[in-house]
Each structure stands twice: as structure tokens, then as C-alpha cells.
Amino acid sequence: MIDIGRCYYTTIHSQTLSSDGRFLFCGSNFGEIFVFSVEKITSANGSDTSPMELDKLPTIPVQTLSVTDRCPIYSLSFHKDFLIVGLNGEICGYQWSSKSGSIGKKGWTVKLPAPPESADMSEVNYMWLNANDDLLYAGCGDNVLYGISLEDGKVCREFHGHTDYIHCVAGCAGKLATASEDGSILLWDKRQKTSYAKVEPHSKPVLQRPEFGRWQGTVSMTEDWLVCGGGPRFSLWHLRSLDCTADFDFPERVHVSGFVDDLIYVGGDCRKFYQYNFNGDVKAEIPTSGPSVYSVALQTEPYRFLSIAGASAQVDVCTNFSYRDIILNTYVKP
């Protein structure tokens, strides 16, 4: 029986897509994972569905798995036939069957080093996967970025440099970037244990928002560009010069960001999800079901699919990336 309270108090902290792009996974503050069929959602949405039939779209989970009652699921990733789940002090791989479209048993667990100053295990806040070399990078609550080999399940590298917990990890072309509560963005070469550059948006007067603090909640990068935000204003940086080339008028705290179709997207403590061009002009404003956005899942192939989730039991889907056309429900109210 569904706990009616969960319909109103669920927060979706994390999302990821299966390797074949056919399924969406959402992790909640109650330790549950919801599985949706992207294939069915996009097929039904692309058909000649009348407004009266919109409630018949496959907008409920095809599976709900209770993973833990100890902590929220802050991070998810996917590699080959495994759904990867970040928990407190450990990362687990659950077997995935694309044929049946269901999560199976836990296949492996990677234990992270315990913080020396505390017996508590640190939470895995964010994971970024480099599928080309089977390496998973996990930004954690003990201020450390861990590099984990998915071939043997061992921590192969630790990146130390932040003085507070890590919110976000991004990577591109052998480079990594981490965003931290300490107010900095650190840039790393994945072959080196120490960072080679630091960006501190709060040090620039034009970006300062003292009422929101100095922390950095999100970072995304391409070969040439980096965007970041949190308490300070959302901003665009040129990676070679480390110059801030644009700042954006996103009105609240920032939690998610990324690049798509020559545009930059951003979400946070706001009921709208924005897309900007590189000059800072707004190109799209997408309404969201909750007051805050904490995660985004995006792909362009084989289905064009963007899902936006946060402080709501509902997930907003855009199949054309410019407006919301589907709302997914993690629970069905009794």
C-alpha cells in the first residue's frame, strides 16, 4: 500500500538513463528507485493523442525498487548492464535486464575509505562516468573525489584539494571539474592527483550574491567552456584563459546545469528551468512541477528526451527540449 505522505514529500535527487536510452531511473529521498520506459513515453507522446487521452500515457513507473531506508539516493549512473547507485560510504551495482526492463539483484559493492575524523561514512553526492575507460568518478561528503575502476571495483585514485564536501563532478577530454561547498571549482587532469587550476566565482563582485553564500552546486564543461553556479550567479568561463565571459540572470540558487544544442541549461530553487545562449539571452523557460530542481537526465539519441526532477514526486519531461509536454508520476495516489 502506498504511503500517501510520499506523494507529497518525495524529492528526486538523482536521475540517469540506460545505455540504450530506453529507460529512465530516478532516485528519491526515501531510498527508492523509480524506473520509467522512455520508449513507451516517447512513442505514446508522438502519436495522435487527444487532450482527453493524455492521462493514458505511460507516465507511471514500470518498476519501483526500495534500495535503502538509511539515506537518500543522491547519485545514479549506468554502465553496460548495471545500474550504479551511490549511497553512504559505498557504491553498488544492480544487475539490469534490458529484455525484461527490470532491476535485478545487487551484483557488486565498492566500499569507500572511511573519513579519518569520523566513524560515519560519507555520502556519495555525485557520480560522473567515463565510459571509454570504465572509470567512475564520485564526489563525496568527505571532500574527496574518488576514481573507481569498474573493471575490478577498486578505488584507483583519490583527488584531494577541496575543504568542504563536493556537490558535482563533470568531465571532458581527459579533464575533470568539481564544484564544492567551499565555494571553488577545481580543475583536474585525471592522470594527476592535484588540481591544476581553481575558479572562485564568489571572488568576482559581479557574481557575488551574499544572501545565498559562496558555495558551488553545479559545474558542466565542454572542451572550451565551463559553466557553474550555486550561491554566486550562474556564469560561463573560457577554460583556456579562465576568464568569466558571461553571467546569467537566473534568479535563485543553482543546482543543475549543462550544454545542449548550442545552448546552456540551468535549474535550481526556481519553478522554471531556463535555457540560455552563450551571450546570456533566455531562449526557453520551462515550468516545473516542484519549487526546486535537483537533477536532469538528457539524451538526443535514440530518443530525444529531457527529464527535470527535484522537490516533487513528479518528473517533467520535454521531448523537444523547449517546453514541457509530459509529467511523470512516481506514485499513483490511492
mmCIF file of C-alpha atoms in Angstrom:
data_model
loop_
_atom_site.group_PDB
_atom_site.id
_atom_site.type_symbol
_atom_site.label_atom_id
_atom_site.label_comp_id
_atom_site.label_asym_id
_atom_site.label_seq_id
_atom_site.Cartn_x
_atom_site.Cartn_y
_atom_site.Cartn_z
ATOM 1 C CA MET A 1 0.000 0.000 0.000
ATOM 2 C CA ILE A 2 1.318 3.423 -0.916
ATOM 3 C CA ASP A 3 2.163 5.807 1.923
ATOM 4 C CA ILE A 4 0.064 8.820 0.941
ATOM 5 C CA GLY A 5 2.643 11.126 2.546
ATOM 6 C CA ARG A 6 5.222 10.106 -0.028
ATOM 7 C CA CYS A 7 3.067 11.559 -2.788
ATOM 8 C CA TYR A 8 3.584 14.964 -1.194
ATOM 9 C CA TYR A 9 7.041 14.766 0.413
ATOM 10 C CA THR A 10 9.133 12.947 -2.190
ATOM 11 C CA THR A 11 12.241 14.624 -3.573
ATOM 12 C CA ILE A 12 14.045 13.228 -6.619
ATOM 13 C CA HIS A 13 17.760 13.830 -6.043
ATOM 14 C CA SER A 14 19.206 11.878 -8.970
ATOM 15 C CA GLN A 15 18.475 10.536 -12.442
ATOM 16 C CA THR A 16 20.213 8.501 -15.111
ATOM 17 C CA LEU A 17 19.375 6.769 -18.403
ATOM 18 C CA SER A 18 20.144 3.224 -19.531
ATOM 19 C CA SER A 19 22.923 2.756 -22.072
ATOM 20 C CA ASP A 20 20.424 2.001 -24.831
ATOM 21 C CA GLY A 21 18.373 5.101 -23.951
ATOM 22 C CA ARG A 22 15.177 3.129 -23.392
ATOM 23 C CA PHE A 23 14.753 3.570 -19.634
ATOM 24 C CA LEU A 24 14.908 6.381 -17.073
ATOM 25 C CA PHE A 25 15.884 5.809 -13.431
ATOM 26 C CA CYS A 26 15.050 8.257 -10.625
ATOM 27 C CA GLY A 27 16.410 8.093 -7.066
ATOM 28 C CA SER A 28 14.450 9.546 -4.150
ATOM 29 C CA ASN A 29 14.956 10.890 -0.641
ATOM 30 C CA PHE A 30 13.185 7.752 0.651
ATOM 31 C CA GLY A 31 15.819 5.431 -0.804
ATOM 32 C CA GLU A 32 13.647 4.265 -3.696
ATOM 33 C CA ILE A 33 14.428 3.977 -7.409
ATOM 34 C CA PHE A 34 11.675 4.512 -9.973
ATOM 35 C CA VAL A 35 12.030 3.064 -13.469
ATOM 36 C CA PHE A 36 10.193 4.598 -16.459
ATOM 37 C CA SER A 37 10.052 3.398 -20.048
ATOM 38 C CA VAL A 38 11.387 6.202 -22.259
ATOM 39 C CA GLU A 39 10.487 4.137 -25.294
ATOM 40 C CA LYS A 40 6.819 3.899 -24.349
ATOM 41 C CA ILE A 41 6.612 7.514 -23.189
ATOM 42 C CA THR A 42 8.031 8.973 -26.380
ATOM 43 C CA SER A 43 6.052 6.609 -28.615
ATOM 44 C CA ALA A 44 2.778 7.474 -26.937
ATOM 45 C CA ASN A 45 3.566 11.185 -26.911
ATOM 46 C CA GLY A 46 4.386 11.105 -30.617
ATOM 47 C CA SER A 47 1.076 9.515 -31.543
ATOM 48 C CA ASP A 48 -2.146 11.354 -32.283
ATOM 49 C CA THR A 49 -3.202 11.557 -28.645
ATOM 50 C CA SER A 50 -6.099 13.868 -27.919
ATOM 51 C CA PRO A 51 -6.089 16.063 -24.801
ATOM 52 C CA MET A 52 -8.752 13.819 -23.257
ATOM 53 C CA GLU A 53 -6.424 10.814 -23.593
ATOM 54 C CA LEU A 54 -3.268 12.378 -22.150
ATOM 55 C CA ASP A 55 -3.864 10.677 -18.805
ATOM 56 C CA LYS A 56 -3.481 7.317 -20.574
ATOM 57 C CA LEU A 57 0.174 7.947 -21.410
ATOM 58 C CA PRO A 58 2.590 5.510 -19.661
ATOM 59 C CA THR A 59 3.542 8.065 -17.012
ATOM 60 C CA ILE A 60 3.893 5.737 -14.015
ATOM 61 C CA PRO A 61 6.924 3.578 -13.124
ATOM 62 C CA VAL A 62 7.303 0.158 -14.693
ATOM 63 C CA GLN A 63 9.198 -0.784 -11.520
ATOM 64 C CA THR A 64 9.824 0.681 -8.072
ATOM 65 C CA LEU A 65 12.747 -0.696 -6.085
ATOM 66 C CA SER A 66 13.345 0.072 -2.406
ATOM 67 C CA VAL A 67 17.136 0.121 -2.091
ATOM 68 C CA THR A 68 17.696 1.512 1.400
ATOM 69 C CA ASP A 69 15.951 3.180 4.313
ATOM 70 C CA ARG A 70 19.227 4.625 5.638
ATOM 71 C CA CYS A 71 19.791 7.514 3.267
ATOM 72 C CA PRO A 72 18.538 9.318 0.164
ATOM 73 C CA ILE A 73 19.840 8.252 -3.227
ATOM 74 C CA TYR A 74 21.839 11.335 -4.161
ATOM 75 C CA SER A 75 23.544 9.896 -7.240
ATOM 76 C CA LEU A 76 22.891 7.391 -10.024
ATOM 77 C CA SER A 77 24.826 6.264 -13.068
ATOM 78 C CA PHE A 78 24.606 3.453 -15.618
ATOM 79 C CA HIS A 79 27.251 1.312 -17.287
ATOM 80 C CA LYS A 80 26.786 -1.724 -19.516
ATOM 81 C CA ASP A 81 24.303 -3.979 -17.692
ATOM 82 C CA PHE A 82 24.464 -2.324 -14.290
ATOM 83 C CA LEU A 83 22.556 0.482 -12.614
ATOM 84 C CA ILE A 84 25.087 2.194 -10.329
ATOM 85 C CA VAL A 85 23.771 3.603 -7.054
ATOM 86 C CA GLY A 86 25.670 5.966 -4.750
ATOM 87 C CA LEU A 87 24.872 5.534 -1.050
ATOM 88 C CA ASN A 88 26.567 6.427 2.243
ATOM 89 C CA GLY A 89 30.163 5.268 2.011
ATOM 90 C CA GLU A 90 29.566 2.796 -0.790
ATOM 91 C CA ILE A 91 28.671 2.450 -4.445
ATOM 92 C CA CYS A 92 26.572 -0.519 -5.570
ATOM 93 C CA GLY A 93 25.889 -2.070 -8.951
ATOM 94 C CA TYR A 94 22.483 -3.617 -9.596
ATOM 95 C CA GLN A 95 22.003 -6.024 -12.450
ATOM 96 C CA TRP A 96 19.780 -4.671 -15.212
ATOM 97 C CA SER A 97 17.834 -6.684 -17.767
ATOM 98 C CA SER A 98 17.021 -4.658 -20.872
ATOM 99 C CA LYS A 99 14.880 -7.542 -22.103
ATOM 100 C CA SER A 100 12.511 -7.538 -19.143
ATOM 101 C CA GLY A 101 13.094 -3.875 -18.293
ATOM 102 C CA SER A 102 13.722 -4.525 -14.611
ATOM 103 C CA ILE A 103 16.365 -4.103 -11.918
ATOM 104 C CA GLY A 104 17.691 -7.378 -10.535
ATOM 105 C CA LYS A 105 19.907 -8.299 -7.619
ATOM 106 C CA LYS A 106 22.853 -6.322 -6.341
ATOM 107 C CA GLY A 107 25.893 -7.591 -8.249
ATOM 108 C CA TRP A 108 28.769 -5.730 -6.600
ATOM 109 C CA THR A 109 29.689 -3.143 -3.971
ATOM 110 C CA VAL A 110 32.638 -0.745 -3.750
ATOM 111 C CA LYS A 111 33.402 0.438 -0.213
ATOM 112 C CA LEU A 112 34.893 3.924 0.047
ATOM 113 C CA PRO A 113 37.518 4.812 2.663
ATOM 114 C CA ALA A 114 36.021 5.978 5.942
ATOM 115 C CA PRO A 115 36.745 9.611 6.859
ATOM 116 C CA PRO A 116 39.528 9.516 9.480
ATOM 117 C CA GLU A 117 37.942 12.105 11.735
ATOM 118 C CA SER A 118 34.591 10.330 11.999
ATOM 119 C CA ALA A 119 33.114 6.862 12.164
ATOM 120 C CA ASP A 120 30.323 7.957 9.846
ATOM 121 C CA MET A 121 30.571 7.069 6.163
ATOM 122 C CA SER A 122 30.391 9.994 3.765
ATOM 123 C CA GLU A 123 27.598 10.254 1.248
ATOM 124 C CA VAL A 124 28.211 9.870 -2.498
ATOM 125 C CA ASN A 125 26.804 13.174 -3.735
ATOM 126 C CA TYR A 126 27.519 12.919 -7.452
ATOM 127 C CA MET A 127 28.919 10.430 -9.969
ATOM 128 C CA TRP A 128 30.345 11.055 -13.425
ATOM 129 C CA LEU A 129 31.150 8.101 -15.677
ATOM 130 C CA ASN A 130 33.849 7.952 -18.334
ATOM 131 C CA ALA A 131 32.533 5.002 -20.309
ATOM 132 C CA ASN A 132 35.565 4.964 -22.632
ATOM 133 C CA ASP A 133 37.913 3.693 -19.929
ATOM 134 C CA ASP A 134 35.436 2.166 -17.436
ATOM 135 C CA LEU A 135 36.235 4.766 -14.797
ATOM 136 C CA LEU A 136 33.667 6.207 -12.435
ATOM 137 C CA TYR A 137 34.351 9.446 -10.559
ATOM 138 C CA ALA A 138 32.490 10.025 -7.296
ATOM 139 C CA GLY A 139 32.341 13.368 -5.476
ATOM 140 C CA CYS A 140 31.714 12.770 -1.801
ATOM 141 C CA GLY A 141 30.878 14.326 1.531
ATOM 142 C CA ASP A 142 34.416 13.822 2.841
ATOM 143 C CA ASN A 143 35.674 16.487 0.369
ATOM 144 C CA VAL A 144 37.371 13.849 -1.825
ATOM 145 C CA LEU A 145 36.882 12.925 -5.480
ATOM 146 C CA TYR A 146 37.363 9.182 -5.954
ATOM 147 C CA GLY A 147 38.299 7.486 -9.226
ATOM 148 C CA ILE A 148 36.935 3.932 -9.305
ATOM 149 C CA SER A 149 37.792 1.241 -11.836
ATOM 150 C CA LEU A 150 34.647 -0.633 -12.848
ATOM 151 C CA GLU A 151 36.783 -3.472 -14.193
ATOM 152 C CA ASP A 152 37.948 -4.612 -10.744
ATOM 153 C CA GLY A 153 35.810 -2.489 -8.410
ATOM 154 C CA LYS A 154 38.746 -0.773 -6.740
ATOM 155 C CA VAL A 155 39.419 2.847 -5.866
ATOM 156 C CA CYS A 156 42.345 3.621 -8.164
ATOM 157 C CA ARG A 157 42.830 7.315 -7.412
ATOM 158 C CA GLU A 158 41.913 9.927 -4.823
ATOM 159 C CA PHE A 159 41.799 13.638 -5.643
ATOM 160 C CA HIS A 160 42.319 15.866 -2.598
ATOM 161 C CA GLY A 161 42.021 19.646 -2.624
ATOM 162 C CA HIS A 162 38.556 20.733 -1.526
ATOM 163 C CA THR A 163 37.993 21.849 2.048
ATOM 164 C CA ASP A 164 34.274 21.075 2.090
ATOM 165 C CA TYR A 165 32.009 18.497 0.508
ATOM 166 C CA ILE A 166 31.687 18.070 -3.248
ATOM 167 C CA HIS A 167 28.345 18.782 -4.909
ATOM 168 C CA CYS A 168 29.051 17.993 -8.556
ATOM 169 C CA VAL A 169 31.558 16.378 -10.947
ATOM 170 C CA ALA A 170 31.957 16.901 -14.693
ATOM 171 C CA GLY A 171 34.446 15.691 -17.277
ATOM 172 C CA CYS A 172 35.550 16.173 -20.867
ATOM 173 C CA ALA A 173 38.632 15.294 -22.959
ATOM 174 C CA GLY A 174 40.690 13.937 -20.077
ATOM 175 C CA LYS A 175 39.877 16.864 -17.792
ATOM 176 C CA LEU A 176 37.653 16.906 -14.701
ATOM 177 C CA ALA A 177 35.914 19.666 -12.780
ATOM 178 C CA THR A 178 34.439 19.563 -9.287
ATOM 179 C CA ALA A 179 32.077 22.004 -7.573
ATOM 180 C CA SER A 180 32.198 22.267 -3.806
ATOM 181 C CA GLU A 181 30.527 23.759 -0.769
ATOM 182 C CA ASP A 182 33.844 25.545 -0.140
ATOM 183 C CA GLY A 183 32.999 27.977 -2.967
ATOM 184 C CA SER A 184 35.518 26.745 -5.517
ATOM 185 C CA ILE A 185 35.607 24.913 -8.826
ATOM 186 C CA LEU A 186 38.740 22.770 -9.064
ATOM 187 C CA LEU A 187 40.061 21.587 -12.427
ATOM 188 C CA TRP A 188 41.920 18.298 -12.665
ATOM 189 C CA ASP A 189 43.896 16.251 -15.145
ATOM 190 C CA LYS A 190 42.639 12.718 -14.497
ATOM 191 C CA ARG A 191 46.265 11.474 -14.518
ATOM 192 C CA GLN A 192 47.302 13.806 -11.682
ATOM 193 C CA LYS A 193 46.283 13.748 -8.031
ATOM 194 C CA THR A 194 46.373 17.507 -7.545
ATOM 195 C CA SER A 195 44.280 20.134 -9.288
ATOM 196 C CA TYR A 196 45.907 22.357 -11.897
ATOM 197 C CA ALA A 197 43.548 25.331 -11.651
ATOM 198 C CA LYS A 198 40.926 26.891 -9.402
ATOM 199 C CA VAL A 199 37.923 29.085 -10.185
ATOM 200 C CA GLU A 200 36.304 31.038 -7.335
ATOM 201 C CA PRO A 201 33.176 32.801 -8.650
ATOM 202 C CA HIS A 202 32.429 34.382 -5.265
ATOM 203 C CA SER A 203 35.619 36.436 -5.587
ATOM 204 C CA LYS A 204 34.196 38.382 -8.549
ATOM 205 C CA PRO A 205 31.972 41.286 -7.427
ATOM 206 C CA VAL A 206 29.640 40.911 -10.436
ATOM 207 C CA LEU A 207 28.870 37.310 -9.432
ATOM 208 C CA GLN A 208 28.522 37.773 -5.694
ATOM 209 C CA ARG A 209 25.189 37.118 -4.005
ATOM 210 C CA PRO A 210 25.967 37.301 -0.271
ATOM 211 C CA GLU A 211 22.408 36.392 0.645
ATOM 212 C CA PHE A 212 22.924 32.956 -0.958
ATOM 213 C CA GLY A 213 26.508 32.274 0.138
ATOM 214 C CA ARG A 214 29.657 31.280 -1.756
ATOM 215 C CA TRP A 215 29.065 27.535 -2.347
ATOM 216 C CA GLN A 216 29.134 25.989 -5.828
ATOM 217 C CA GLY A 217 26.350 23.496 -6.514
ATOM 218 C CA THR A 218 26.932 22.590 -10.159
ATOM 219 C CA VAL A 219 29.590 22.512 -12.857
ATOM 220 C CA SER A 220 29.469 21.395 -16.507
ATOM 221 C CA MET A 221 32.135 21.531 -19.184
ATOM 222 C CA THR A 222 32.985 21.101 -22.858
ATOM 223 C CA GLU A 223 36.469 21.181 -24.370
ATOM 224 C CA ASP A 224 36.391 25.000 -24.402
ATOM 225 C CA TRP A 225 33.783 26.143 -21.896
ATOM 226 C CA LEU A 226 32.684 25.722 -18.295
ATOM 227 C CA VAL A 227 29.513 26.825 -16.535
ATOM 228 C CA CYS A 228 28.993 26.850 -12.791
ATOM 229 C CA GLY A 229 26.709 28.224 -10.137
ATOM 230 C CA GLY A 230 25.360 27.848 -6.637
ATOM 231 C CA GLY A 231 25.172 30.819 -4.295
ATOM 232 C CA PRO A 232 27.008 33.168 -6.721
ATOM 233 C CA ARG A 233 25.398 33.989 -10.052
ATOM 234 C CA PHE A 234 25.360 31.342 -12.761
ATOM 235 C CA SER A 235 28.318 32.055 -15.038
ATOM 236 C CA LEU A 236 30.194 30.977 -18.182
ATOM 237 C CA TRP A 237 34.006 30.629 -18.209
ATOM 238 C CA HIS A 238 36.510 30.130 -21.005
ATOM 239 C CA LEU A 239 38.641 27.157 -19.985
ATOM 240 C CA ARG A 240 41.944 28.186 -21.542
ATOM 241 C CA SER A 241 42.015 31.709 -20.160
ATOM 242 C CA LEU A 242 39.806 31.056 -17.100
ATOM 243 C CA ASP A 243 38.027 34.326 -17.853
ATOM 244 C CA CYS A 244 34.360 34.768 -16.999
ATOM 245 C CA THR A 245 32.729 35.696 -20.306
ATOM 246 C CA ALA A 246 29.044 35.873 -19.302
ATOM 247 C CA ASP A 247 26.753 35.749 -16.307
ATOM 248 C CA PHE A 248 23.096 34.853 -16.377
ATOM 249 C CA ASP A 249 20.032 36.286 -14.693
ATOM 250 C CA PHE A 250 18.857 33.026 -13.103
ATOM 251 C CA PRO A 251 17.133 34.432 -10.020
ATOM 252 C CA GLU A 252 17.766 31.802 -7.330
ATOM 253 C CA ARG A 253 20.294 29.265 -6.024
ATOM 254 C CA VAL A 254 21.661 26.966 -8.722
ATOM 255 C CA HIS A 255 21.762 23.140 -8.526
ATOM 256 C CA VAL A 256 21.997 21.776 -12.098
ATOM 257 C CA SER A 257 23.495 22.866 -15.414
ATOM 258 C CA GLY A 258 24.636 21.581 -18.785
ATOM 259 C CA PHE A 259 25.051 22.092 -22.518
ATOM 260 C CA VAL A 260 22.650 21.021 -25.269
ATOM 261 C CA ASP A 261 22.103 22.130 -28.885
ATOM 262 C CA ASP A 262 24.473 25.130 -28.605
ATOM 263 C CA LEU A 263 22.542 26.277 -25.547
ATOM 264 C CA ILE A 264 23.162 26.240 -21.812
ATOM 265 C CA TYR A 265 20.540 24.975 -19.382
ATOM 266 C CA VAL A 266 20.202 25.682 -15.670
ATOM 267 C CA GLY A 267 17.865 24.828 -12.813
ATOM 268 C CA GLY A 268 17.702 25.398 -9.077
ATOM 269 C CA ASP A 269 15.419 26.879 -6.420
ATOM 270 C CA CYS A 270 13.018 28.188 -9.026
ATOM 271 C CA ARG A 271 9.787 26.965 -10.627
ATOM 272 C CA LYS A 272 11.264 27.499 -14.072
ATOM 273 C CA PHE A 273 14.024 25.653 -15.892
ATOM 274 C CA TYR A 274 15.951 28.023 -18.167
ATOM 275 C CA GLN A 275 17.894 27.712 -21.391
ATOM 276 C CA TYR A 276 20.280 30.489 -22.474
ATOM 277 C CA ASN A 277 22.521 31.169 -25.423
ATOM 278 C CA PHE A 278 26.208 31.903 -24.812
ATOM 279 C CA ASN A 279 25.502 35.646 -24.674
ATOM 280 C CA GLY A 280 23.153 35.187 -21.729
ATOM 281 C CA ASP A 281 19.868 35.641 -23.610
ATOM 282 C CA VAL A 282 16.940 33.474 -22.473
ATOM 283 C CA LYS A 283 15.856 31.034 -25.180
ATOM 284 C CA ALA A 284 13.370 28.919 -23.199
ATOM 285 C CA GLU A 285 11.567 28.970 -19.844
ATOM 286 C CA ILE A 286 10.106 25.612 -18.871
ATOM 287 C CA PRO A 287 7.732 25.395 -15.878
ATOM 288 C CA THR A 288 8.499 22.694 -13.313
ATOM 289 C CA SER A 289 6.272 20.675 -11.003
ATOM 290 C CA GLY A 290 8.257 21.473 -7.867
ATOM 291 C CA PRO A 291 9.812 24.590 -6.324
ATOM 292 C CA SER A 292 13.385 23.290 -6.828
ATOM 293 C CA VAL A 293 15.259 21.295 -9.486
ATOM 294 C CA TYR A 294 17.970 18.899 -8.297
ATOM 295 C CA SER A 295 18.629 16.614 -11.264
ATOM 296 C CA VAL A 296 18.419 16.397 -15.043
ATOM 297 C CA ALA A 297 18.684 13.447 -17.431
ATOM 298 C CA LEU A 298 19.219 14.208 -21.102
ATOM 299 C CA GLN A 299 19.837 12.387 -24.362
ATOM 300 C CA THR A 300 19.415 13.163 -28.061
ATOM 301 C CA GLU A 301 19.567 9.561 -29.363
ATOM 302 C CA PRO A 302 17.847 7.168 -29.818
ATOM 303 C CA TYR A 303 15.020 9.241 -28.322
ATOM 304 C CA ARG A 304 15.110 12.982 -27.829
ATOM 305 C CA PHE A 305 14.413 13.168 -24.117
ATOM 306 C CA LEU A 306 14.972 15.660 -21.291
ATOM 307 C CA SER A 307 13.665 14.977 -17.798
ATOM 308 C CA ILE A 308 13.727 17.503 -14.950
ATOM 309 C CA ALA A 309 13.216 16.477 -11.321
ATOM 310 C CA GLY A 310 13.571 17.859 -7.818
ATOM 311 C CA ALA A 311 11.372 18.753 -4.866
ATOM 312 C CA SER A 312 8.312 16.940 -6.194
ATOM 313 C CA ALA A 313 7.026 13.406 -6.691
ATOM 314 C CA GLN A 314 6.526 14.343 -10.348
ATOM 315 C CA VAL A 315 9.121 14.440 -13.132
ATOM 316 C CA ASP A 316 8.812 16.926 -16.006
ATOM 317 C CA VAL A 317 9.680 15.661 -19.481
ATOM 318 C CA CYS A 318 10.495 17.646 -22.617
ATOM 319 C CA THR A 319 10.787 15.674 -25.835
ATOM 320 C CA ASN A 320 11.650 18.757 -27.894
ATOM 321 C CA PHE A 321 13.799 20.435 -25.186
ATOM 322 C CA SER A 322 11.929 23.746 -25.385
ATOM 323 C CA TYR A 323 8.685 23.092 -23.464
ATOM 324 C CA ARG A 324 7.217 20.537 -21.071
ATOM 325 C CA ASP A 325 4.911 18.071 -22.766
ATOM 326 C CA ILE A 326 4.727 15.139 -20.294
ATOM 327 C CA ILE A 327 4.591 14.810 -16.497
ATOM 328 C CA LEU A 328 5.637 11.505 -14.903
ATOM 329 C CA ASN A 329 4.231 10.374 -11.548
ATOM 330 C CA THR A 330 6.417 8.377 -9.179
ATOM 331 C CA TYR A 331 3.369 7.362 -7.129
ATOM 332 C CA VAL A 332 -0.253 6.770 -8.011
ATOM 333 C CA LYS A 333 -2.467 8.293 -5.343
ATOM 334 C CA PRO A 334 -4.928 5.761 -3.884
#
